[in-house]
Amino acid sequence: MKRKGPKYEKIIDAAVTVIAMHGYHQSQVSKIAKEAGVADGTIYLYFKNKEDLLVSVFNEKMGSFIEKTENELKGRQSAVEKLHTLIEMHFKQLEADHELSIVTQLELRQTNRDLRVKIGEVLKRYLTLIDHILKDGMESGTFNSDMDYRLARQMIFGTIDETATNWVMNDHRYGLRRLADPIHKMLINGLCGHHPHVE
Amino acid sequence: MKRKGPKYEKIIDAAVTVIAMHGYHQSQVSKIAKEAGVADGTIYLYFKNKEDLLVSVFNEKMGSFIEKTENELKGRQSAVEKLHTLIEMHFKQLEADHELSIVTQLELRQTNRDLRVKIGEVLKRYLTLIDHILKDGMESGTFNSDMDYRLARQMIFGTIDETATNWVMNDHRYGLRRLADPIHKMLINGLCGHHPHVE
Amino acid sequence: MKRKGPKYEKIIDAAVTVIAMHGYHQSQVSKIAKEAGVADGTIYLYFKNKEDLLVSVFNEKMGSFIEKTENELKGRQSAVEKLHTLIEMHFKQLEADHELSIVTQLELRQTNRDLRVKIGEVLKRYLTLIDHILKDGMESGTFNSDMDYRLARQMIFGTIDETATNWVMNDHRYGLRRLADPIHKMLINGLCGHHPHVE
Amino acid sequence: MKRKGPKYEKIIDAAVTVIAMHGYHQSQVSKIAKEAGVADGTIYLYFKNKEDLLVSVFNEKMGSFIEKTENELKGRQSAVEKLHTLIEMHFKQLEADHELSIVTQLELRQTNRDLRVKIGEVLKRYLTLIDHILKDGMESGTFNSDMDYRLARQMIFGTIDETATNWVMNDHRYGLRRLADPIHKMLINGLCGHHPHVE
DNA sequence: CATGAATGAGACTTCATTCAT
DNA sequence: GATGAATGAAGTCTCATTCAT
């Protein structure tokens, strides 16, 4: 089972393209192989089976996604800034790859329990990133210290994810990145907003 | 195509039970028929096809869900109170029917694009409910009036939905309803919270 | 899983015909279904899977094979007569169904270990039949009483089976049944033969 | 197509080992190549294709098998003695190589018609050996001269083969060679046995 | 109204063989 | 001579839907 090489990447990218174009349930291995310019059997030199390919797609793409976000976060000082960076990176990266956004927001969710569990494990790394920002902000006194950080994480992720999904379902008709500011402001100030912290 | 009668209800309930127990992809028409105590063919006297049955499940259950929420909202005055009621009703109703919560939060999401669009249409009624609360609060000055109400709605729904999904994925191990208060507070005040509006 | 009905028999017989005609490895389910005049899926209403079908073929055919032999043996007194009847019934029944003889002597042997084990279990009933004849003959003093009955059984079955296989591999070119007499004589008297017992 | 050289032998032996260990249907060319310590493609420098390799395995092993038997037979005078030697050599050689016994008695039989025909051709040399012993014995008057030598050969080979197969299927749990005597006696004297010829 | 036996399209995966290096 | 990455054909089984009873 080779896990590197130019064909490995080609197949991963072909999977994203095919899933985005035809939908999860219409993404046969043969279609992906054709798109990648390899024979059907070649897929199985690089991946154990179809599920392994799909998990790898999520792993590779989400891995780089998280890494870039982590790097960008290093340059930020305050928790408020960090949260802003996280949201902006999230939206920016999705906006930079429409195909990928369709795959992660819509198509890869229609999978069976097993696959979703494996995807969930990859996601944990991202949620931990959010947790760190939250604990940081709560310890420094910027964020309300009597919050349950898990609920706060669910609010942040739920909001970002729902916003991204809506954007994809509206066929990317508007800019996603420019929603980072207002979303950030709402998360910080809440619905009743308008107080000095971020203005 | 009969849309009423005791068997209609039996089939809808059987579908919820089977999907909750075996998962979406293991919920064959024949299994649902068996659970409902009818013949396979009988399903097709009440539903056009399997997709129609699944949409109907969501319709019937979500319809009652929304209705009860609407009724409860009538008794509330302020937007802040209304939001609290909405969250509480949401959590309370999910908590009252674990099977249904599995179906709506996990299983019914693994569907193809078409079905999800139809489910989305049913959901619109619920989202409109949120929109009304928001516009209400923004007009009365309680909520920040320069928010984009659509983003606010995405924050509210995204947060509630993510919280509910986490609760289901953690096997209903803790109380969901008691999260209504802290969630409500966070949505109102944001992460930096702690200011006079709701205390 | 229905195990009776006219289609059940049709499928079993179609399997014999197809395997005899095209060989074990060229006997696809679709080919058998076509020969039986049913849809591919119908096979799976009557059999768990392809292996189950093949085992059932052997079971059904061998079951009737053994039963007929058992019935015929009842009318015989001496062990020598019984052995003659067993051989004659064996050859007679194979000769009566050339297709079946190809299937049991040649094609059904090219199966994997699992299937062969299951076939072996069915065969045991037949081998037990031989054992009874042997013990009978040994107790009555007709057969050499210091033989190992298991070796004797292997000689009898090995000889009959090898003779039948040769006959099939020679395209049924000669009569099989008329070999029962000389085979019987050889088994009784051995190669050095020519002594009073059976003449 | 090289048919000699150290790799040729290595591949033959690797095939025996792999087939004995994993079974015929799990003996892929790549597995045999790995066991032999050569590349997949190298197999095709020494053998035309997989079938050719399998036939060669049988050829090489059976060739030496027959040769040794022939040599041993030279020292025997009477047909009775010769038959005893043949049986003893057969059992002795199988007992000396358990792997080979699994391959020839069980695994190599699960092959398609074509391959079995080719294996049959190799076997003919062995069957001819038996025929010679039989004709010898019949001409000299030791064996019953009105037997059909072909049937006698089928009895001898069928008995030996069935005995060997049973021994392998019972996981070589008992000694095979020590069955040569009783088997020989039974073949000579038959089931009714006990007369002066071999005692 | 209700039944349930029958249909048949469609896809993942394996593995013998090749050929550029 | 030797390698091993790449090829691509081919078959079992599931399950939504129908329709004769």
Tab-separated table of C-alpha atoms (C1' of nucleotides) in Angstrom, chain C residues 7 39 41-42 46, chain E residues 5-9:
chain	number	residue	atom	x	y	z
C	7	LYS	CA	-38.663	-22.368	-8.454
C	39	ALA	CA	-34.252	-13.238	-12.476
C	41	GLY	CA	-32.315	-11.776	-7.634
C	42	THR	CA	-34.772	-14.633	-7.376
C	46	TYR	CA	-34.190	-19.299	-2.178
E	5	DA	C1'	-43.048	-12.960	-4.702
E	6	DA	C1'	-40.479	-11.523	-8.296
E	7	DT	C1'	-37.666	-8.343	-10.741
E	8	DG	C1'	-32.953	-6.567	-12.658
E	9	DA	C1'	-29.783	-2.741	-12.742
